[in-house]
PDB file of C-alpha atoms and ligand atoms in Angstrom:
ATOM      1  CA  VAL A  41      22.487  10.391  -0.639  1.00 65.00           C
ATOM      2  CA  THR A  42      25.674   9.727  -2.576  1.00 64.00           C
ATOM      3  CA  SER A  43      26.153   8.504  -6.123  1.00 57.00           C
ATOM      4  CA  THR A  44      26.833   5.046  -4.680  1.00 72.00           C
ATOM      5  CA  THR A  45      23.626   4.797  -2.653  1.00 93.00           C
ATOM      6  CA  THR A  46      21.598   1.775  -3.768  1.00 98.00           C
ATOM      7  CA  ILE A  47      18.091   1.133  -2.476  1.00 98.00           C
ATOM      8  CA  ALA A  48      15.787  -1.823  -3.129  1.00 98.00           C
ATOM      9  CA  ILE A  49      12.116  -1.498  -4.047  1.00 99.00           C
ATOM     10  CA  LEU A  50      10.236  -4.789  -3.661  1.00 98.00           C
ATOM     11  CA  GLY A  51       7.060  -5.131  -5.688  1.00 98.00           C
ATOM     12  CA  GLY A  52       8.762  -2.534  -7.858  1.00 98.00           C
ATOM     13  CA  THR A  53       6.804  -3.633 -10.931  1.00 98.00           C
ATOM     14  CA  GLY A  54       3.578  -2.052  -9.596  1.00 98.00           C
ATOM     15  CA  PRO A  55       2.604   1.596 -10.138  1.00 98.00           C
ATOM     16  CA  GLN A  56       3.852   2.762  -6.732  1.00 98.00           C
ATOM     17  CA  GLY A  57       7.154   0.908  -6.972  1.00 98.00           C
ATOM     18  CA  GLN A  58       7.743   2.102 -10.542  1.00 99.00           C
ATOM     19  CA  GLY A  59       6.997   5.691  -9.601  1.00 98.00           C
ATOM     20  CA  LEU A  60       9.353   5.574  -6.635  1.00 98.00           C
ATOM     21  CA  ALA A  61      12.053   3.881  -8.702  1.00 98.00           C
ATOM     22  CA  LEU A  62      11.802   6.655 -11.321  1.00 98.00           C
ATOM     23  CA  ARG A  63      11.913   9.429  -8.738  1.00 98.00           C
ATOM     24  CA  PHE A  64      14.841   8.022  -6.760  1.00 98.00           C
ATOM     25  CA  ALA A  65      16.808   7.185  -9.907  1.00 98.00           C
ATOM     26  CA  LYS A  66      16.155  10.679 -11.274  1.00 98.00           C
ATOM     27  CA  ALA A  67      17.626  12.024  -8.021  1.00 97.00           C
ATOM     28  CA  GLY A  68      20.773   9.926  -8.573  1.00 97.00           C
ATOM     29  CA  VAL A  69      19.977   7.014  -6.262  1.00 98.00           C
ATOM     30  CA  ARG A  70      20.682   3.583  -7.737  1.00 98.00           C
ATOM     31  CA  VAL A  71      17.622   1.342  -7.575  1.00 98.00           C
ATOM     32  CA  ALA A  72      17.394  -2.457  -7.429  1.00 98.00           C
ATOM     33  CA  LEU A  73      13.831  -3.037  -8.604  1.00 99.00           C
ATOM     34  CA  GLY A  74      12.541  -6.305  -7.166  1.00 98.00           C
ATOM     35  CA  SER A  75       9.806  -8.668  -8.293  1.00 98.00           C
ATOM     36  CA  ARG A  76       8.749 -12.230  -7.615  1.00 98.00           C
ATOM     37  CA  ASP A  77       9.631 -12.739 -11.280  1.00 98.00           C
ATOM     38  CA  SER A  78      13.094 -11.450 -12.192  1.00 98.00           C
ATOM     39  CA  GLU A  79      12.279 -11.413 -15.931  1.00 98.00           C
ATOM     40  CA  ARG A  80       9.341  -9.077 -15.280  1.00 98.00           C
ATOM     41  CA  ALA A  81      11.617  -6.872 -13.198  1.00 98.00           C
ATOM     42  CA  VAL A  82      14.164  -6.664 -16.031  1.00 98.00           C
ATOM     43  CA  LEU A  83      11.454  -5.682 -18.545  1.00 98.00           C
ATOM     44  CA  VAL A  84      10.042  -2.983 -16.265  1.00 99.00           C
ATOM     45  CA  ALA A  85      13.506  -1.651 -15.437  1.00 98.00           C
ATOM     46  CA  THR A  86      14.311  -1.368 -19.159  1.00 98.00           C
ATOM     47  CA  GLU A  87      11.148   0.677 -19.764  1.00 98.00           C
ATOM     48  CA  LEU A  88      11.871   2.937 -16.798  1.00 98.00           C
ATOM     49  CA  ASN A  89      15.502   3.495 -17.836  1.00 98.00           C
ATOM     50  CA  GLU A  90      14.227   4.604 -21.259  1.00 98.00           C
ATOM     51  CA  LYS A  91      12.048   7.240 -19.569  1.00 98.00           C
ATOM     52  CA  LEU A  92      15.046   8.354 -17.513  1.00 98.00           C
ATOM     53  CA  SER A  93      17.244   8.847 -20.582  1.00 97.00           C
ATOM     54  CA  ALA A  94      15.766  12.363 -20.810  1.00 96.00           C
ATOM     55  CA  TYR A  95      17.282  13.197 -17.412  1.00 97.00           C
ATOM     56  CA  PRO A  96      21.076  13.568 -17.346  1.00 95.00           C
ATOM     57  CA  GLY A  97      22.478  12.503 -13.992  1.00 95.00           C
ATOM     58  CA  ALA A  98      19.824   9.881 -13.405  1.00 98.00           C
ATOM     59  CA  SER A  99      20.992   6.555 -12.003  1.00 98.00           C
ATOM     60  CA  GLN A 100      20.302   3.138 -13.465  1.00 97.00           C
ATOM     61  CA  ILE A 101      17.393   0.979 -12.337  1.00 98.00           C
ATOM     62  CA  VAL A 102      18.332  -2.704 -12.264  1.00 98.00           C
ATOM     63  CA  GLY A 103      15.545  -5.286 -12.378  1.00 98.00           C
ATOM     64  CA  THR A 104      15.987  -8.422 -10.286  1.00 98.00           C
ATOM     65  CA  GLY A 105      14.253 -10.907  -7.987  1.00 98.00           C
ATOM     66  CA  ASN A 106      13.052  -9.537  -4.644  1.00 98.00           C
ATOM     67  CA  LEU A 107      15.728 -11.372  -2.659  1.00 98.00           C
ATOM     68  CA  ASP A 108      18.564 -10.227  -4.920  1.00 98.00           C
ATOM     69  CA  ALA A 109      17.235  -6.681  -4.657  1.00 98.00           C
ATOM     70  CA  VAL A 110      17.525  -6.865  -0.860  1.00 98.00           C
ATOM     71  CA  ALA A 111      21.110  -8.104  -1.222  1.00 98.00           C
ATOM     72  CA  ALA A 112      21.937  -5.222  -3.594  1.00 98.00           C
ATOM     73  CA  ALA A 113      20.579  -2.575  -1.220  1.00 98.00           C
ATOM     74  CA  GLU A 114      23.237  -0.851   0.801  1.00 97.00           C
ATOM     75  CA  LYS A 115      20.811  -0.129   3.645  1.00 97.00           C
ATOM     76  CA  VAL A 116      17.288   0.803   2.626  1.00 98.00           C
ATOM     77  CA  VAL A 117      14.722  -1.719   1.371  1.00 98.00           C
ATOM     78  CA  MET A 118      11.260  -0.443   0.415  1.00 99.00           C
ATOM     79  CA  LEU A 119       8.238  -2.723   0.464  1.00 99.00           C
ATOM     80  CA  ALA A 120       5.688  -1.794  -2.233  1.00 98.00           C
ATOM     81  CA  VAL A 121       3.449  -4.857  -2.466  1.00 98.00           C
ATOM     82  CA  PRO A 122      -0.300  -4.983  -1.780  1.00 97.00           C
ATOM     83  CA  TYR A 123      -1.293  -5.690   1.821  1.00 97.00           C
ATOM     84  CA  ALA A 124      -2.360  -9.207   0.801  1.00 97.00           C
ATOM     85  CA  GLY A 125       1.314 -10.014   0.130  1.00 98.00           C
ATOM     86  CA  HIS A 126       2.818  -8.005   3.029  1.00 98.00           C
ATOM     87  CA  ASP A 127       3.528 -10.699   5.613  1.00 98.00           C
ATOM     88  CA  GLU A 128       4.487 -13.396   3.126  1.00 98.00           C
ATOM     89  CA  THR A 129       6.964 -11.131   1.335  1.00 98.00           C
ATOM     90  CA  LEU A 130       8.537 -10.063   4.619  1.00 98.00           C
ATOM     91  CA  GLY A 131       8.827 -13.690   5.727  1.00 98.00           C
ATOM     92  CA  SER A 132      10.638 -14.542   2.502  1.00 98.00           C
ATOM     93  CA  ILE A 133      13.280 -11.796   2.899  1.00 98.00           C
ATOM     94  CA  LYS A 134      13.625 -11.606   6.694  1.00 98.00           C
ATOM     95  CA  SER A 135      17.023 -13.287   6.977  1.00 97.00           C
ATOM     96  CA  ALA A 136      18.461 -11.079   4.204  1.00 98.00           C
ATOM     97  CA  LEU A 137      17.302  -7.875   5.930  1.00 98.00           C
ATOM     98  CA  LYS A 138      19.742  -8.042   8.847  1.00 97.00           C
ATOM     99  CA  GLY A 139      21.440  -4.666   9.334  1.00 96.00           C
ATOM    100  CA  LYS A 140      19.105  -2.914   6.857  1.00 97.00           C
ATOM    101  CA  ILE A 141      16.114  -0.607   7.245  1.00 98.00           C
ATOM    102  CA  LEU A 142      12.770  -1.835   5.957  1.00 98.00           C
ATOM    103  CA  VAL A 143      10.630   1.060   4.711  1.00 98.00           C
ATOM    104  CA  ASP A 144       7.020  -0.086   4.770  1.00 99.00           C
ATOM    105  CA  LEU A 145       4.700   1.889   2.498  1.00 98.00           C
ATOM    106  CA  VAL A 146       1.896  -0.657   2.464  1.00 98.00           C
ATOM    107  CA  VAL A 147      -1.596   0.626   3.231  1.00 98.00           C
ATOM    108  CA  PRO A 148      -3.975  -2.027   4.636  1.00 98.00           C
ATOM    109  CA  LEU A 149      -7.037  -1.079   2.595  1.00 97.00           C
ATOM    110  CA  GLN A 150     -10.306  -2.986   2.855  1.00 96.00           C
ATOM    111  CA  PRO A 151     -10.450  -5.618   0.107  1.00 94.00           C
ATOM    112  CA  GLY A 152     -12.622  -4.164  -2.651  1.00 94.00           C
ATOM    113  CA  ASN A 153     -12.966  -0.785  -0.911  1.00 96.00           C
ATOM    114  CA  PRO A 154      -9.987   1.592  -1.143  1.00 95.00           C
ATOM    115  CA  ARG A 155     -11.980   4.291   0.678  1.00 95.00           C
ATOM    116  CA  ALA A 156     -11.435   2.603   4.033  1.00 96.00           C
ATOM    117  CA  VAL A 157      -8.690   0.795   5.912  1.00 97.00           C
ATOM    118  CA  ALA A 158      -8.731  -2.646   7.485  1.00 97.00           C
ATOM    119  CA  MET A 159      -5.926  -2.399  10.009  1.00 98.00           C
ATOM    120  CA  PRO A 160      -4.269  -5.607  11.238  1.00 98.00           C
ATOM    121  CA  ASP A 161      -4.458  -6.646  14.899  1.00 98.00           C
ATOM    122  CA  GLU A 162      -0.979  -5.154  15.469  1.00 98.00           C
ATOM    123  CA  GLY A 163      -2.443  -1.676  14.724  1.00 98.00           C
ATOM    124  CA  SER A 164      -0.841  -0.920  11.350  1.00 98.00           C
ATOM    125  CA  ALA A 165       1.177  -2.574   8.600  1.00 98.00           C
ATOM    126  CA  THR A 166       4.315  -0.882   9.963  1.00 99.00           C
ATOM    127  CA  GLU A 167       3.793  -2.373  13.432  1.00 98.00           C
ATOM    128  CA  ALA A 168       2.943  -5.756  11.916  1.00 98.00           C
ATOM    129  CA  ALA A 169       6.222  -5.618   9.968  1.00 98.00           C
ATOM    130  CA  GLN A 170       8.225  -4.723  13.077  1.00 98.00           C
ATOM    131  CA  GLY A 171       6.604  -7.592  14.987  1.00 98.00           C
ATOM    132  CA  LEU A 172       7.298 -10.034  12.194  1.00 98.00           C
ATOM    133  CA  LEU A 173      10.912  -8.954  11.618  1.00 98.00           C
ATOM    134  CA  GLY A 174      11.871  -8.608  15.279  1.00 97.00           C
ATOM    135  CA  PRO A 175      13.860  -5.879  17.033  1.00 95.00           C
ATOM    136  CA  GLU A 176      17.115  -6.423  15.114  1.00 94.00           C
ATOM    137  CA  ILE A 177      15.630  -5.075  11.885  1.00 98.00           C
ATOM    138  CA  LYS A 178      14.556  -1.450  11.922  1.00 98.00           C
ATOM    139  CA  VAL A 179      11.193  -0.727  10.335  1.00 98.00           C
ATOM    140  CA  VAL A 180      10.140   2.745   9.200  1.00 98.00           C
ATOM    141  CA  GLY A 181       6.665   3.474   7.827  1.00 99.00           C
ATOM    142  CA  ALA A 182       6.733   6.144   5.095  1.00 98.00           C
ATOM    143  CA  LEU A 183       5.566   7.145   1.588  1.00 98.00           C
ATOM    144  CA  HIS A 184       1.959   6.001   2.117  1.00 98.00           C
ATOM    145  CA  ASN A 185       0.279   9.235   1.100  1.00 96.00           C
ATOM    146  CA  VAL A 186       1.984   9.994  -2.206  1.00 97.00           C
ATOM    147  CA  SER A 187       0.114   9.003  -5.344  1.00 96.00           C
ATOM    148  CA  ALA A 188       1.630   6.641  -7.899  1.00 98.00           C
ATOM    149  CA  HIS A 189       0.172   8.818 -10.658  1.00 97.00           C
ATOM    150  CA  VAL A 190       2.140  11.849  -9.514  1.00 97.00           C
ATOM    151  CA  LEU A 191       5.316   9.826  -8.945  1.00 98.00           C
ATOM    152  CA  ASN A 192       5.154   8.453 -12.475  1.00 98.00           C
ATOM    153  CA  HIS A 193       4.727  11.891 -14.066  1.00 98.00           C
ATOM    154  CA  LEU A 194       8.279  13.100 -13.695  1.00 97.00           C
ATOM    155  CA  GLU A 195       7.443  16.511 -15.099  1.00 95.00           C
ATOM    156  CA  GLN A 196       5.188  17.170 -12.064  1.00 95.00           C
ATOM    157  CA  THR A 197       6.382  18.376  -8.679  1.00 95.00           C
ATOM    158  CA  ILE A 198       5.481  15.937  -5.910  1.00 97.00           C
ATOM    159  CA  ASN A 199       2.453  17.588  -4.317  1.00 94.00           C
ATOM    160  CA  CYS A 200       2.721  16.304  -0.768  1.00 96.00           C
ATOM    161  CA  ASP A 201       4.913  15.955   2.289  1.00 98.00           C
ATOM    162  CA  ILE A 202       6.271  12.627   3.427  1.00 98.00           C
ATOM    163  CA  LEU A 203       5.291  11.513   6.916  1.00 98.00           C
ATOM    164  CA  ALA A 204       7.588   8.863   8.388  1.00 98.00           C
ATOM    165  CA  CYS A 205       7.521   7.014  11.695  1.00 99.00           C
ATOM    166  CA  GLY A 206       9.236   4.157  13.434  1.00 98.00           C
ATOM    167  CA  ASP A 207      10.443   2.978  16.812  1.00 98.00           C
ATOM    168  CA  ASP A 208      14.087   3.717  15.965  1.00 98.00           C
ATOM    169  CA  PRO A 209      14.361   7.517  15.704  1.00 98.00           C
ATOM    170  CA  VAL A 210      17.795   7.395  14.052  1.00 98.00           C
ATOM    171  CA  ALA A 211      16.589   5.028  11.309  1.00 98.00           C
ATOM    172  CA  THR A 212      13.480   7.176  10.843  1.00 98.00           C
ATOM    173  CA  ASP A 213      15.651  10.283  10.450  1.00 98.00           C
ATOM    174  CA  GLU A 214      17.802   8.447   7.892  1.00 98.00           C
ATOM    175  CA  VAL A 215      14.710   7.666   5.822  1.00 98.00           C
ATOM    176  CA  VAL A 216      13.478  11.256   6.174  1.00 98.00           C
ATOM    177  CA  ASP A 217      16.842  12.516   4.905  1.00 98.00           C
ATOM    178  CA  LEU A 218      16.818  10.038   2.021  1.00 98.00           C
ATOM    179  CA  VAL A 219      13.343  10.955   0.757  1.00 98.00           C
ATOM    180  CA  LYS A 220      14.179  14.668   0.825  1.00 98.00           C
ATOM    181  CA  CYS A 221      16.254  14.013  -2.319  1.00 97.00           C
ATOM    182  CA  LEU A 222      12.881  13.758  -4.107  1.00 98.00           C
ATOM    183  CA  GLY A 223      12.335  17.481  -3.517  1.00 97.00           C
ATOM    184  CA  VAL A 224       9.715  16.981  -0.816  1.00 98.00           C
ATOM    185  CA  ALA A 225       9.384  18.094   2.780  1.00 97.00           C
ATOM    186  CA  ALA A 226       9.588  15.074   5.064  1.00 98.00           C
ATOM    187  CA  TYR A 227       8.944  14.715   8.785  1.00 98.00           C
ATOM    188  CA  ASN A 228       9.820  12.221  11.519  1.00 98.00           C
ATOM    189  CA  CYS A 229       6.360  11.734  13.036  1.00 98.00           C
ATOM    190  CA  GLY A 230       7.411   9.623  16.014  1.00 98.00           C
ATOM    191  CA  PRO A 231       6.962   5.982  16.997  1.00 98.00           C
ATOM    192  CA  ALA A 232       5.564   3.168  14.892  1.00 98.00           C
ATOM    193  CA  THR A 233       2.156   3.432  16.596  1.00 98.00           C
ATOM    194  CA  ASN A 234       1.680   6.667  14.647  1.00 98.00           C
ATOM    195  CA  ALA A 235       1.642   4.598  11.467  1.00 98.00           C
ATOM    196  CA  ARG A 236      -1.982   3.890  12.412  1.00 98.00           C
ATOM    197  CA  CYS A 237      -2.717   7.540  11.568  1.00 98.00           C
ATOM    198  CA  ILE A 238      -0.354   7.899   8.625  1.00 98.00           C
ATOM    199  CA  GLU A 239      -1.484   4.728   6.845  1.00 98.00           C
ATOM    200  CA  ALA A 240      -5.150   5.528   7.521  1.00 98.00           C
ATOM    201  CA  LEU A 241      -4.850   9.039   6.060  1.00 98.00           C
ATOM    202  CA  THR A 242      -4.345   7.395   2.688  1.00 98.00           C
ATOM    203  CA  ALA A 243      -7.899   6.066   2.672  1.00 97.00           C
ATOM    204  CA  ILE A 244      -9.178   9.609   3.173  1.00 97.00           C
ATOM    205  CA  VAL A 245      -7.037  10.943   0.315  1.00 96.00           C
ATOM    206  CA  ILE A 246      -8.257   8.112  -1.944  1.00 96.00           C
ATOM    207  CA  ARG A 247     -11.885   8.793  -0.919  1.00 96.00           C
ATOM    208  CA  LEU A 248     -11.549  12.450  -1.904  1.00 96.00           C
ATOM    209  CA  ASN A 249      -9.613  11.700  -5.075  1.00 95.00           C
ATOM    210  CA  ILE A 250     -12.320   9.406  -6.413  1.00 95.00           C
ATOM    211  CA  SER A 251     -15.188  11.579  -5.200  1.00 95.00           C
ATOM    212  CA  LYS A 252     -17.049  13.610  -7.805  1.00 93.00           C
ATOM    213  CA  LYS A 253     -17.744  16.219  -5.111  1.00 94.00           C
ATOM    214  CA  VAL A 254     -14.216  17.672  -5.201  1.00 95.00           C
ATOM    215  CA  PRO A 255     -12.541  19.221  -8.257  1.00 95.00           C
ATOM    216  CA  PHE A 256      -9.265  17.262  -8.083  1.00 93.00           C
ATOM    217  CA  THR A 257      -7.633  13.858  -8.271  1.00 94.00           C
ATOM    218  CA  HIS A 258      -4.226  12.600  -7.105  1.00 94.00           C
ATOM    219  CA  ALA A 259      -4.121  15.000  -4.134  1.00 93.00           C
ATOM    220  CA  GLY A 260      -1.686  14.617  -1.259  1.00 94.00           C
ATOM    221  CA  ILE A 261      -1.245  15.565   2.401  1.00 95.00           C
ATOM    222  CA  ARG A 262       0.789  18.634   3.324  1.00 95.00           C
ATOM    223  CA  ILE A 263       1.799  20.215   6.657  1.00 95.00           C
ATOM    224  CA  TRP A 264       1.258  23.969   6.535  1.00 91.00           C
ATOM    225  CA  ALA A 265       3.120  26.223   8.960  1.00 87.00           C
ATOM    226  CA  PRO A 266       0.927  29.232   9.978  1.00 87.00           C
ATOM    227  CA  ASP A 267       2.968  31.801   8.078  1.00 80.00           C
ATOM    228  CA  THR A 268       2.930  29.803   4.844  1.00 73.00           C
ATOM    229  CA  ALA A 269      -0.694  28.668   4.788  1.00 65.00           C
ATOM    230  CA  PRO A 270      -2.901  30.175   2.079  1.00 66.00           C
ATOM    231  CA  ALA A 271      -5.274  32.904   3.281  1.00 62.00           C
TER     232      ALA A 271
HETATM  233  N1  LIG B1447      -0.801   3.017  -6.022  1.00 66.32           N
HETATM  234  C1  LIG B1447      -0.737   4.104  -5.237  1.00 66.32           C
HETATM  235  O1  LIG B1447      -1.086   5.247  -5.648  1.00 66.32           O
HETATM  236  C2  LIG B1447      -0.215   3.972  -3.820  1.00 66.32           C
HETATM  237  C3  LIG B1447      -0.052   5.127  -3.044  1.00 66.32           C
HETATM  238  C4  LIG B1447       0.471   5.001  -1.755  1.00 66.32           C
HETATM  239  C5  LIG B1447       0.780   3.754  -1.240  1.00 66.32           C
HETATM  240  N2  LIG B1447       0.580   2.649  -1.997  1.00 66.32           N
HETATM  241  C6  LIG B1447       0.904   1.337  -1.437  1.00 66.32           C
HETATM  242  O2  LIG B1447       1.990   0.812  -2.168  1.00 66.32           O
HETATM  243  C7  LIG B1447       1.853  -0.589  -2.309  1.00 66.32           C
HETATM  244  C8  LIG B1447       1.969  -0.935  -3.782  1.00 66.32           C
HETATM  245  O3  LIG B1447       0.922  -0.331  -4.501  1.00 66.32           O
HETATM  246  P1  LIG B1447       0.660  -0.678  -6.024  1.00 66.32           P
HETATM  247  O4  LIG B1447      -0.528   0.084  -6.444  1.00 66.32           O
HETATM  248  O5  LIG B1447       1.927  -0.527  -6.800  1.00 66.32           O
HETATM  249  O6  LIG B1447       0.290  -2.236  -5.868  1.00 66.32           O
HETATM  250  P2  LIG B1447       0.109  -3.439  -6.895  1.00 66.32           P
HETATM  251  O7  LIG B1447       0.276  -2.969  -8.289  1.00 66.32           O
HETATM  252  O8  LIG B1447      -1.146  -4.146  -6.540  1.00 66.32           O
HETATM  253  O9  LIG B1447       1.322  -4.404  -6.487  1.00 66.32           O
HETATM  254  C9  LIG B1447       2.665  -4.038  -6.610  1.00 66.32           C
HETATM  255  C10 LIG B1447       3.488  -5.263  -6.952  1.00 66.32           C
HETATM  256  O10 LIG B1447       3.465  -6.182  -5.853  1.00 66.32           O
HETATM  257  C11 LIG B1447       3.626  -7.507  -6.347  1.00 66.32           C
HETATM  258  N3  LIG B1447       2.568  -8.350  -5.776  1.00 66.32           N
HETATM  259  C12 LIG B1447       1.254  -8.412  -6.120  1.00 66.32           C
HETATM  260  N4  LIG B1447       0.603  -9.283  -5.335  1.00 66.32           N
HETATM  261  C13 LIG B1447       1.528  -9.781  -4.481  1.00 66.32           C
HETATM  262  C14 LIG B1447       1.475 -10.743  -3.440  1.00 66.32           C
HETATM  263  N5  LIG B1447       0.337 -11.355  -3.091  1.00 66.32           N
HETATM  264  N6  LIG B1447       2.631 -11.041  -2.771  1.00 66.32           N
HETATM  265  C15 LIG B1447       3.787 -10.434  -3.113  1.00 66.32           C
HETATM  266  N7  LIG B1447       3.908  -9.508  -4.089  1.00 66.32           N
HETATM  267  C16 LIG B1447       2.786  -9.192  -4.759  1.00 66.32           C
HETATM  268  C17 LIG B1447       3.520  -7.443  -7.863  1.00 66.32           C
HETATM  269  O11 LIG B1447       4.842  -7.519  -8.355  1.00 66.32           O
HETATM  270  P3  LIG B1447       5.469  -8.879  -8.952  1.00 66.32           P
HETATM  271  O12 LIG B1447       4.316  -9.709  -9.469  1.00 66.32           O
HETATM  272  O13 LIG B1447       6.329  -8.365 -10.039  1.00 66.32           O
HETATM  273  O14 LIG B1447       6.198  -9.504  -7.814  1.00 66.32           O
HETATM  274  C18 LIG B1447       2.959  -6.064  -8.135  1.00 66.32           C
HETATM  275  O15 LIG B1447       3.409  -5.514  -9.355  1.00 66.32           O
HETATM  276  C19 LIG B1447       0.485  -0.975  -1.722  1.00 66.32           C
HETATM  277  O16 LIG B1447       0.667  -1.545  -0.457  1.00 66.32           O
HETATM  278  C20 LIG B1447      -0.244   0.350  -1.606  1.00 66.32           C
HETATM  279  O17 LIG B1447      -1.111   0.385  -0.484  1.00 66.32           O
HETATM  280  C21 LIG B1447       0.103   2.728  -3.286  1.00 66.32           C
END
């Protein structure tokens, strides 16, 4: 990450996109926050920049239409729309994505039931994106398991690791390196087929978070090495 790195976050007006925009901007990454409605994007970006004024060194978030956000991104474009808008959004930006990396963080949850997934025929949203975009555009699945609530509370440490996967190992490593600027551990978890596991884990985290049987909410997934695990 350099001070000139600009990433795009599409669907950036939602809780997940806003949280990611805040975290990346706080880390000094410039963010083009995309929306289907550029005026909404500008309003949200203004609010987020106000929150960031407490953090010296934070970059600016610029609100714009989704397509202009893709154009502004140096390399990395994050897709943070609901699964219902996944394929349509990708179709609308496909030609602008050439030479860039699409980071897919969409979780295909069952409509009306966030405790379970409804995976597409391709196996996962990440694989569906790769199929739709074709081999020239590199797709990396990542950032599925981190809660919007935590991301938006900048005073909190991000309480999870980031699991990333994709069929291009170099692109996946680039995304892993980028997200480490958020102060998290991040891992290249192999090919895009592993997105079936990573995306699906989110439904388990959501199930626990909304369960009254456990004493927590907004939990995350973490990889514990044997010598660091709690007794
Ligand atoms: N929320 C979480 O804690 C969380 C955690 C991990 C992963 N995720 C994943 O991150 C993604 C975004 O989550 P979210 O909670 O921020 O979602 P959201 O609020 O439902 O949607 C995010 C944004 O997507 C745009 N959008 C809505 N419907 C759309 C459609 N049919 N087509 C295109 N764009 C549409 C909207 O922006 P505009 O109207 O401004 O275009 C909306 O503000 C989801 O795929 C979710 O599975 C969320």
